[in-house]
Protein backbone atom coordinates (compact mmCIF):
# COMPACT_ATOMS: atom_id res chain seq x y z
CA UNK A 1 0.00 0.00 0.00
CA UNK A 2 1.24 3.45 -0.84
CA UNK A 3 1.79 5.99 1.87
CA UNK A 4 -0.07 9.34 1.52
CA UNK A 5 0.59 12.79 2.85
CA UNK A 6 -1.95 14.71 4.88
CA UNK A 7 -3.32 16.17 1.63
CA UNK A 8 -4.34 12.78 0.26
CA UNK A 9 -1.48 12.73 -2.24
CA UNK A 10 1.08 9.96 -2.47
CA UNK A 11 4.62 10.61 -1.27
CA UNK A 12 5.91 10.39 -4.84
CA UNK A 13 3.62 13.28 -5.88
CA UNK A 14 4.67 15.54 -2.97
CA UNK A 15 8.08 16.62 -4.42
CA UNK A 16 6.42 17.46 -7.73
CA UNK A 17 3.82 19.65 -6.03
CA UNK A 18 6.52 21.38 -3.96
CA UNK A 19 8.45 22.09 -7.15
CA UNK A 20 5.32 23.47 -8.83
CA UNK A 21 4.64 25.74 -5.84
CA UNK A 22 8.21 27.10 -5.97
CA UNK A 23 7.86 27.74 -9.71
CA UNK A 24 4.51 29.47 -9.18
CA UNK A 25 5.95 31.54 -6.34
CA UNK A 26 8.90 32.65 -8.48
CA UNK A 27 6.57 33.43 -11.39
CA UNK A 28 4.34 35.57 -9.20
CA UNK A 29 7.35 37.31 -7.65
CA UNK A 30 8.79 38.00 -11.10
CA UNK A 31 5.49 39.42 -12.31
CA UNK A 32 5.24 41.66 -9.25
CA UNK A 33 8.76 42.98 -9.81
CA UNK A 34 8.09 43.61 -13.50
CA UNK A 35 4.73 45.25 -12.89
CA UNK A 36 6.16 47.51 -10.21
CA UNK A 37 9.05 48.46 -12.48
CA UNK A 38 6.66 49.35 -15.30
CA UNK A 39 4.36 51.02 -12.82
CA UNK A 40 7.24 53.23 -11.68
CA UNK A 41 8.08 54.09 -15.28
CA UNK A 42 4.48 55.04 -15.90
CA UNK A 43 4.37 57.11 -12.71
CA UNK A 44 7.61 58.84 -13.67
CA UNK A 45 6.14 59.72 -17.06
CA UNK A 46 3.01 61.15 -15.46
CA UNK A 47 5.11 63.06 -12.96
CA UNK A 48 7.33 64.32 -15.78
CA UNK A 49 4.28 65.53 -17.70
CA UNK A 50 3.03 67.23 -14.55
CA UNK A 51 6.44 68.85 -14.10
CA UNK A 52 6.10 70.42 -17.57
CA UNK A 53 2.53 71.66 -17.12
CA UNK A 54 2.39 75.45 -16.85
CA UNK A 55 2.20 77.10 -13.47
CA UNK A 56 2.93 80.73 -12.65
CA UNK A 57 6.21 79.69 -11.01
CA UNK A 58 7.26 77.78 -14.14
CA UNK A 59 6.25 80.67 -16.40
CA UNK A 60 8.50 82.94 -14.35
CA UNK A 61 11.49 80.62 -13.88
CA UNK A 62 11.82 78.07 -16.72
CA UNK A 63 12.63 80.69 -19.38
CA UNK A 64 15.46 82.01 -17.20
CA UNK A 65 17.27 78.69 -17.64
CA UNK A 66 17.82 79.61 -21.30
CA UNK A 67 16.26 79.25 -24.73
CA UNK A 68 15.42 75.58 -24.12
CA UNK A 69 13.48 76.53 -20.97
CA UNK A 70 11.71 79.29 -22.85
CA UNK A 71 10.86 76.87 -25.67
CA UNK A 72 9.47 74.34 -23.18
CA UNK A 73 7.14 77.02 -21.80
CA UNK A 74 6.12 78.01 -25.33
CA UNK A 75 5.29 74.35 -26.11
CA UNK A 76 3.32 73.95 -22.88
CA UNK A 77 1.36 77.14 -23.56
CA UNK A 78 0.67 76.13 -27.17
CA UNK A 79 -0.65 72.81 -25.88
CA UNK A 80 -2.79 74.55 -23.25
CA UNK A 81 -4.29 76.88 -25.87
CA UNK A 82 -4.47 74.23 -28.64
CA UNK A 83 -2.15 76.14 -30.95
CA UNK A 84 -0.68 73.91 -33.67
CA UNK A 85 2.08 76.20 -34.93
CA UNK A 86 4.08 79.14 -33.60
CA UNK A 87 4.44 80.56 -37.11
CA UNK A 88 1.70 83.17 -36.81
CA UNK A 89 0.56 85.72 -34.28
CA UNK A 90 -2.05 84.43 -31.88
CA UNK A 91 -4.01 86.26 -29.19
CA UNK A 92 -6.41 84.19 -27.12
CA UNK A 93 -8.67 85.76 -24.49
CA UNK A 94 -10.05 82.41 -23.34
CA UNK A 95 -9.39 82.05 -19.58
CA UNK A 96 -7.28 78.99 -18.75
CA UNK A 97 -6.70 77.52 -15.31
CA UNK A 98 -3.14 76.37 -14.76
CA UNK A 99 -2.03 73.33 -12.78
CA UNK A 100 -1.45 75.55 -9.70
CA UNK A 101 -5.06 76.87 -10.00
CA UNK A 102 -3.97 80.35 -11.09
CA UNK A 103 -5.85 81.65 -14.10
CA UNK A 104 -4.50 83.22 -17.27
CA UNK A 105 -7.06 85.59 -18.78
CA UNK A 106 -5.09 86.19 -22.00
CA UNK A 107 -2.24 84.61 -23.98
CA UNK A 108 -0.38 86.38 -26.76
CA UNK A 109 2.11 84.48 -28.91
CA UNK A 110 4.14 86.54 -31.37
CA UNK A 111 6.43 84.73 -33.84
CA UNK A 112 9.85 85.95 -35.04
CA UNK A 113 11.09 88.57 -35.55
CA UNK A 114 9.30 89.92 -32.43
CA UNK A 115 9.38 86.44 -30.86
CA UNK A 116 7.63 86.87 -27.52
CA UNK A 117 4.89 85.49 -25.28
CA UNK A 118 2.72 87.54 -22.96
CA UNK A 119 0.15 86.38 -20.46
CA UNK A 120 -2.38 88.28 -18.38
CA UNK A 121 -2.78 86.78 -14.91
CA UNK A 122 -6.22 86.99 -13.30
CA UNK A 123 -6.38 88.80 -9.97
CA UNK A 124 -7.84 85.80 -8.14
CA UNK A 125 -6.12 83.82 -6.89
CA UNK A 126 -3.33 86.30 -6.39
CA UNK A 127 0.23 85.27 -7.22
CA UNK A 128 2.25 87.40 -4.77
CA UNK A 129 4.69 89.92 -6.20
CA UNK A 130 7.07 89.13 -3.34
CA UNK A 131 7.18 85.47 -4.44
CA UNK A 132 7.80 86.45 -8.08
CA UNK A 133 10.67 88.70 -7.01
CA UNK A 134 12.13 85.93 -4.85
CA UNK A 135 11.94 83.39 -7.70
CA UNK A 136 13.35 85.59 -10.46
CA UNK A 137 15.59 88.08 -8.64
CA UNK A 138 14.04 90.66 -11.00
CA UNK A 139 14.91 94.33 -10.81
CA UNK A 140 12.61 97.32 -11.36
CA UNK A 141 12.17 98.11 -15.06
CA UNK A 142 12.49 101.82 -14.42
CA UNK A 143 14.99 103.58 -12.17
CA UNK A 144 12.32 106.09 -11.14
CA UNK A 145 9.48 104.59 -9.18
CA UNK A 146 6.00 105.79 -10.15
CA UNK A 147 2.92 105.20 -8.02
CA UNK A 148 0.72 102.23 -8.90
CA UNK A 149 1.54 99.11 -10.88
CA UNK A 150 5.24 98.28 -11.23
CA UNK A 151 7.18 96.32 -13.85
CA UNK A 152 10.18 94.14 -13.05
CA UNK A 153 12.71 92.49 -15.39
CA UNK A 154 14.86 89.40 -14.91
CA UNK A 155 17.48 88.61 -17.56
CA UNK A 156 19.38 85.33 -17.49
CA UNK A 157 20.84 82.94 -20.06
CA UNK A 158 19.72 85.00 -23.06
CA UNK A 159 16.08 85.35 -22.01
CA UNK A 160 14.18 88.20 -20.38
CA UNK A 161 11.15 87.61 -18.16
CA UNK A 162 9.24 90.75 -17.23
CA UNK A 163 6.21 90.94 -15.01
CA UNK A 164 3.89 93.71 -13.95
CA UNK A 165 1.98 94.06 -10.73
CA UNK A 166 -1.52 95.04 -9.81
CA UNK A 167 -1.88 98.75 -8.90
CA UNK A 168 -1.56 97.89 -5.19
CA UNK A 169 1.70 96.02 -6.07
CA UNK A 170 0.61 92.89 -4.19
CA UNK A 171 -0.02 90.53 -7.12
CA UNK A 172 1.45 89.68 -10.51
CA UNK A 173 -0.90 90.83 -13.29
CA UNK A 174 1.11 90.26 -16.46
CA UNK A 175 4.09 88.13 -17.59
CA UNK A 176 6.15 88.83 -20.71
CA UNK A 177 8.88 86.45 -22.04
CA UNK A 178 11.27 87.17 -24.89
CA UNK A 179 14.88 86.63 -25.93
CA UNK A 180 17.26 89.19 -24.44
CA UNK A 181 18.35 91.51 -27.24
PDB file of C-alpha atoms in Angstrom:
ATOM      1  CA  UNK A   1       0.000   0.000   0.000  1.00  0.00           C
ATOM      2  CA  UNK A   2       1.237   3.450  -0.837  1.00  0.00           C
ATOM      3  CA  UNK A   3       1.787   5.994   1.873  1.00  0.00           C
ATOM      4  CA  UNK A   4      -0.066   9.339   1.515  1.00  0.00           C
ATOM      5  CA  UNK A   5       0.593  12.788   2.850  1.00  0.00           C
ATOM      6  CA  UNK A   6      -1.953  14.710   4.879  1.00  0.00           C
ATOM      7  CA  UNK A   7      -3.323  16.171   1.628  1.00  0.00           C
ATOM      8  CA  UNK A   8      -4.341  12.779   0.262  1.00  0.00           C
ATOM      9  CA  UNK A   9      -1.481  12.730  -2.239  1.00  0.00           C
ATOM     10  CA  UNK A  10       1.085   9.962  -2.473  1.00  0.00           C
ATOM     11  CA  UNK A  11       4.625  10.613  -1.267  1.00  0.00           C
ATOM     12  CA  UNK A  12       5.908  10.393  -4.843  1.00  0.00           C
ATOM     13  CA  UNK A  13       3.619  13.277  -5.880  1.00  0.00           C
ATOM     14  CA  UNK A  14       4.668  15.540  -2.970  1.00  0.00           C
ATOM     15  CA  UNK A  15       8.081  16.622  -4.418  1.00  0.00           C
ATOM     16  CA  UNK A  16       6.421  17.462  -7.730  1.00  0.00           C
ATOM     17  CA  UNK A  17       3.817  19.655  -6.027  1.00  0.00           C
ATOM     18  CA  UNK A  18       6.517  21.376  -3.957  1.00  0.00           C
ATOM     19  CA  UNK A  19       8.448  22.091  -7.155  1.00  0.00           C
ATOM     20  CA  UNK A  20       5.316  23.473  -8.832  1.00  0.00           C
ATOM     21  CA  UNK A  21       4.644  25.741  -5.835  1.00  0.00           C
ATOM     22  CA  UNK A  22       8.211  27.096  -5.972  1.00  0.00           C
ATOM     23  CA  UNK A  23       7.864  27.744  -9.711  1.00  0.00           C
ATOM     24  CA  UNK A  24       4.514  29.465  -9.181  1.00  0.00           C
ATOM     25  CA  UNK A  25       5.949  31.539  -6.337  1.00  0.00           C
ATOM     26  CA  UNK A  26       8.901  32.649  -8.483  1.00  0.00           C
ATOM     27  CA  UNK A  27       6.574  33.425 -11.392  1.00  0.00           C
ATOM     28  CA  UNK A  28       4.343  35.567  -9.203  1.00  0.00           C
ATOM     29  CA  UNK A  29       7.352  37.307  -7.648  1.00  0.00           C
ATOM     30  CA  UNK A  30       8.795  38.002 -11.103  1.00  0.00           C
ATOM     31  CA  UNK A  31       5.488  39.419 -12.312  1.00  0.00           C
ATOM     32  CA  UNK A  32       5.239  41.661  -9.252  1.00  0.00           C
ATOM     33  CA  UNK A  33       8.763  42.977  -9.810  1.00  0.00           C
ATOM     34  CA  UNK A  34       8.094  43.613 -13.499  1.00  0.00           C
ATOM     35  CA  UNK A  35       4.725  45.254 -12.889  1.00  0.00           C
ATOM     36  CA  UNK A  36       6.160  47.507 -10.209  1.00  0.00           C
ATOM     37  CA  UNK A  37       9.050  48.456 -12.481  1.00  0.00           C
ATOM     38  CA  UNK A  38       6.662  49.353 -15.296  1.00  0.00           C
ATOM     39  CA  UNK A  39       4.359  51.022 -12.821  1.00  0.00           C
ATOM     40  CA  UNK A  40       7.243  53.235 -11.681  1.00  0.00           C
ATOM     41  CA  UNK A  41       8.082  54.094 -15.277  1.00  0.00           C
ATOM     42  CA  UNK A  42       4.479  55.044 -15.900  1.00  0.00           C
ATOM     43  CA  UNK A  43       4.370  57.107 -12.706  1.00  0.00           C
ATOM     44  CA  UNK A  44       7.612  58.838 -13.670  1.00  0.00           C
ATOM     45  CA  UNK A  45       6.137  59.720 -17.062  1.00  0.00           C
ATOM     46  CA  UNK A  46       3.013  61.146 -15.459  1.00  0.00           C
ATOM     47  CA  UNK A  47       5.110  63.062 -12.955  1.00  0.00           C
ATOM     48  CA  UNK A  48       7.332  64.324 -15.780  1.00  0.00           C
ATOM     49  CA  UNK A  49       4.284  65.532 -17.698  1.00  0.00           C
ATOM     50  CA  UNK A  50       3.027  67.233 -14.548  1.00  0.00           C
ATOM     51  CA  UNK A  51       6.436  68.855 -14.096  1.00  0.00           C
ATOM     52  CA  UNK A  52       6.101  70.420 -17.565  1.00  0.00           C
ATOM     53  CA  UNK A  53       2.531  71.658 -17.118  1.00  0.00           C
ATOM     54  CA  UNK A  54       2.395  75.447 -16.849  1.00  0.00           C
ATOM     55  CA  UNK A  55       2.199  77.104 -13.469  1.00  0.00           C
ATOM     56  CA  UNK A  56       2.930  80.727 -12.647  1.00  0.00           C
ATOM     57  CA  UNK A  57       6.213  79.690 -11.009  1.00  0.00           C
ATOM     58  CA  UNK A  58       7.262  77.776 -14.143  1.00  0.00           C
ATOM     59  CA  UNK A  59       6.246  80.672 -16.403  1.00  0.00           C
ATOM     60  CA  UNK A  60       8.500  82.944 -14.352  1.00  0.00           C
ATOM     61  CA  UNK A  61      11.488  80.617 -13.883  1.00  0.00           C
ATOM     62  CA  UNK A  62      11.821  78.075 -16.715  1.00  0.00           C
ATOM     63  CA  UNK A  63      12.629  80.686 -19.379  1.00  0.00           C
ATOM     64  CA  UNK A  64      15.455  82.014 -17.203  1.00  0.00           C
ATOM     65  CA  UNK A  65      17.270  78.689 -17.636  1.00  0.00           C
ATOM     66  CA  UNK A  66      17.818  79.612 -21.298  1.00  0.00           C
ATOM     67  CA  UNK A  67      16.257  79.254 -24.732  1.00  0.00           C
ATOM     68  CA  UNK A  68      15.419  75.581 -24.118  1.00  0.00           C
ATOM     69  CA  UNK A  69      13.484  76.529 -20.975  1.00  0.00           C
ATOM     70  CA  UNK A  70      11.710  79.294 -22.851  1.00  0.00           C
ATOM     71  CA  UNK A  71      10.856  76.875 -25.665  1.00  0.00           C
ATOM     72  CA  UNK A  72       9.468  74.336 -23.175  1.00  0.00           C
ATOM     73  CA  UNK A  73       7.141  77.017 -21.798  1.00  0.00           C
ATOM     74  CA  UNK A  74       6.117  78.005 -25.329  1.00  0.00           C
ATOM     75  CA  UNK A  75       5.292  74.353 -26.113  1.00  0.00           C
ATOM     76  CA  UNK A  76       3.318  73.946 -22.879  1.00  0.00           C
ATOM     77  CA  UNK A  77       1.363  77.135 -23.561  1.00  0.00           C
ATOM     78  CA  UNK A  78       0.672  76.131 -27.167  1.00  0.00           C
ATOM     79  CA  UNK A  79      -0.646  72.806 -25.879  1.00  0.00           C
ATOM     80  CA  UNK A  80      -2.788  74.555 -23.253  1.00  0.00           C
ATOM     81  CA  UNK A  81      -4.286  76.884 -25.873  1.00  0.00           C
ATOM     82  CA  UNK A  82      -4.474  74.230 -28.639  1.00  0.00           C
ATOM     83  CA  UNK A  83      -2.149  76.142 -30.947  1.00  0.00           C
ATOM     84  CA  UNK A  84      -0.683  73.905 -33.665  1.00  0.00           C
ATOM     85  CA  UNK A  85       2.078  76.202 -34.926  1.00  0.00           C
ATOM     86  CA  UNK A  86       4.081  79.140 -33.597  1.00  0.00           C
ATOM     87  CA  UNK A  87       4.437  80.559 -37.114  1.00  0.00           C
ATOM     88  CA  UNK A  88       1.700  83.168 -36.810  1.00  0.00           C
ATOM     89  CA  UNK A  89       0.556  85.723 -34.278  1.00  0.00           C
ATOM     90  CA  UNK A  90      -2.052  84.434 -31.881  1.00  0.00           C
ATOM     91  CA  UNK A  91      -4.007  86.262 -29.187  1.00  0.00           C
ATOM     92  CA  UNK A  92      -6.413  84.195 -27.124  1.00  0.00           C
ATOM     93  CA  UNK A  93      -8.672  85.761 -24.486  1.00  0.00           C
ATOM     94  CA  UNK A  94     -10.049  82.406 -23.343  1.00  0.00           C
ATOM     95  CA  UNK A  95      -9.389  82.052 -19.582  1.00  0.00           C
ATOM     96  CA  UNK A  96      -7.283  78.987 -18.755  1.00  0.00           C
ATOM     97  CA  UNK A  97      -6.702  77.517 -15.314  1.00  0.00           C
ATOM     98  CA  UNK A  98      -3.138  76.369 -14.756  1.00  0.00           C
ATOM     99  CA  UNK A  99      -2.026  73.335 -12.779  1.00  0.00           C
ATOM    100  CA  UNK A 100      -1.454  75.553  -9.705  1.00  0.00           C
ATOM    101  CA  UNK A 101      -5.055  76.867  -9.999  1.00  0.00           C
ATOM    102  CA  UNK A 102      -3.974  80.351 -11.086  1.00  0.00           C
ATOM    103  CA  UNK A 103      -5.855  81.649 -14.102  1.00  0.00           C
ATOM    104  CA  UNK A 104      -4.500  83.218 -17.272  1.00  0.00           C
ATOM    105  CA  UNK A 105      -7.058  85.592 -18.780  1.00  0.00           C
ATOM    106  CA  UNK A 106      -5.088  86.192 -21.997  1.00  0.00           C
ATOM    107  CA  UNK A 107      -2.242  84.608 -23.976  1.00  0.00           C
ATOM    108  CA  UNK A 108      -0.384  86.384 -26.764  1.00  0.00           C
ATOM    109  CA  UNK A 109       2.106  84.478 -28.913  1.00  0.00           C
ATOM    110  CA  UNK A 110       4.141  86.544 -31.371  1.00  0.00           C
ATOM    111  CA  UNK A 111       6.434  84.728 -33.842  1.00  0.00           C
ATOM    112  CA  UNK A 112       9.846  85.950 -35.042  1.00  0.00           C
ATOM    113  CA  UNK A 113      11.094  88.571 -35.548  1.00  0.00           C
ATOM    114  CA  UNK A 114       9.296  89.919 -32.432  1.00  0.00           C
ATOM    115  CA  UNK A 115       9.381  86.436 -30.859  1.00  0.00           C
ATOM    116  CA  UNK A 116       7.635  86.870 -27.517  1.00  0.00           C
ATOM    117  CA  UNK A 117       4.888  85.491 -25.284  1.00  0.00           C
ATOM    118  CA  UNK A 118       2.718  87.536 -22.963  1.00  0.00           C
ATOM    119  CA  UNK A 119       0.150  86.376 -20.457  1.00  0.00           C
ATOM    120  CA  UNK A 120      -2.383  88.283 -18.375  1.00  0.00           C
ATOM    121  CA  UNK A 121      -2.783  86.776 -14.912  1.00  0.00           C
ATOM    122  CA  UNK A 122      -6.219  86.990 -13.299  1.00  0.00           C
ATOM    123  CA  UNK A 123      -6.379  88.805  -9.968  1.00  0.00           C
ATOM    124  CA  UNK A 124      -7.840  85.797  -8.140  1.00  0.00           C
ATOM    125  CA  UNK A 125      -6.121  83.818  -6.892  1.00  0.00           C
ATOM    126  CA  UNK A 126      -3.327  86.305  -6.388  1.00  0.00           C
ATOM    127  CA  UNK A 127       0.226  85.271  -7.224  1.00  0.00           C
ATOM    128  CA  UNK A 128       2.246  87.404  -4.769  1.00  0.00           C
ATOM    129  CA  UNK A 129       4.693  89.923  -6.201  1.00  0.00           C
ATOM    130  CA  UNK A 130       7.072  89.132  -3.345  1.00  0.00           C
ATOM    131  CA  UNK A 131       7.177  85.472  -4.437  1.00  0.00           C
ATOM    132  CA  UNK A 132       7.797  86.454  -8.082  1.00  0.00           C
ATOM    133  CA  UNK A 133      10.672  88.700  -7.014  1.00  0.00           C
ATOM    134  CA  UNK A 134      12.128  85.929  -4.853  1.00  0.00           C
ATOM    135  CA  UNK A 135      11.938  83.389  -7.698  1.00  0.00           C
ATOM    136  CA  UNK A 136      13.350  85.587 -10.456  1.00  0.00           C
ATOM    137  CA  UNK A 137      15.587  88.075  -8.642  1.00  0.00           C
ATOM    138  CA  UNK A 138      14.039  90.659 -10.999  1.00  0.00           C
ATOM    139  CA  UNK A 139      14.915  94.333 -10.808  1.00  0.00           C
ATOM    140  CA  UNK A 140      12.607  97.321 -11.360  1.00  0.00           C
ATOM    141  CA  UNK A 141      12.170  98.111 -15.058  1.00  0.00           C
ATOM    142  CA  UNK A 142      12.494 101.821 -14.421  1.00  0.00           C
ATOM    143  CA  UNK A 143      14.985 103.578 -12.169  1.00  0.00           C
ATOM    144  CA  UNK A 144      12.318 106.091 -11.136  1.00  0.00           C
ATOM    145  CA  UNK A 145       9.479 104.593  -9.184  1.00  0.00           C
ATOM    146  CA  UNK A 146       5.997 105.786 -10.149  1.00  0.00           C
ATOM    147  CA  UNK A 147       2.916 105.196  -8.020  1.00  0.00           C
ATOM    148  CA  UNK A 148       0.716 102.228  -8.898  1.00  0.00           C
ATOM    149  CA  UNK A 149       1.545  99.107 -10.881  1.00  0.00           C
ATOM    150  CA  UNK A 150       5.243  98.276 -11.235  1.00  0.00           C
ATOM    151  CA  UNK A 151       7.176  96.319 -13.850  1.00  0.00           C
ATOM    152  CA  UNK A 152      10.180  94.135 -13.049  1.00  0.00           C
ATOM    153  CA  UNK A 153      12.714  92.490 -15.390  1.00  0.00           C
ATOM    154  CA  UNK A 154      14.861  89.397 -14.910  1.00  0.00           C
ATOM    155  CA  UNK A 155      17.477  88.608 -17.561  1.00  0.00           C
ATOM    156  CA  UNK A 156      19.379  85.328 -17.491  1.00  0.00           C
ATOM    157  CA  UNK A 157      20.843  82.938 -20.060  1.00  0.00           C
ATOM    158  CA  UNK A 158      19.723  85.003 -23.060  1.00  0.00           C
ATOM    159  CA  UNK A 159      16.083  85.347 -22.007  1.00  0.00           C
ATOM    160  CA  UNK A 160      14.179  88.195 -20.376  1.00  0.00           C
ATOM    161  CA  UNK A 161      11.154  87.610 -18.164  1.00  0.00           C
ATOM    162  CA  UNK A 162       9.244  90.746 -17.226  1.00  0.00           C
ATOM    163  CA  UNK A 163       6.215  90.944 -15.009  1.00  0.00           C
ATOM    164  CA  UNK A 164       3.885  93.713 -13.953  1.00  0.00           C
ATOM    165  CA  UNK A 165       1.984  94.056 -10.725  1.00  0.00           C
ATOM    166  CA  UNK A 166      -1.522  95.040  -9.811  1.00  0.00           C
ATOM    167  CA  UNK A 167      -1.881  98.750  -8.896  1.00  0.00           C
ATOM    168  CA  UNK A 168      -1.562  97.889  -5.191  1.00  0.00           C
ATOM    169  CA  UNK A 169       1.697  96.019  -6.069  1.00  0.00           C
ATOM    170  CA  UNK A 170       0.611  92.891  -4.187  1.00  0.00           C
ATOM    171  CA  UNK A 171      -0.015  90.527  -7.122  1.00  0.00           C
ATOM    172  CA  UNK A 172       1.452  89.684 -10.512  1.00  0.00           C
ATOM    173  CA  UNK A 173      -0.899  90.826 -13.286  1.00  0.00           C
ATOM    174  CA  UNK A 174       1.111  90.263 -16.460  1.00  0.00           C
ATOM    175  CA  UNK A 175       4.089  88.134 -17.589  1.00  0.00           C
ATOM    176  CA  UNK A 176       6.148  88.825 -20.713  1.00  0.00           C
ATOM    177  CA  UNK A 177       8.877  86.449 -22.035  1.00  0.00           C
ATOM    178  CA  UNK A 178      11.271  87.171 -24.888  1.00  0.00           C
ATOM    179  CA  UNK A 179      14.876  86.626 -25.926  1.00  0.00           C
ATOM    180  CA  UNK A 180      17.259  89.191 -24.442  1.00  0.00           C
ATOM    181  CA  UNK A 181      18.355  91.514 -27.243  1.00  0.00           C
TER     182      UNK A 181
END
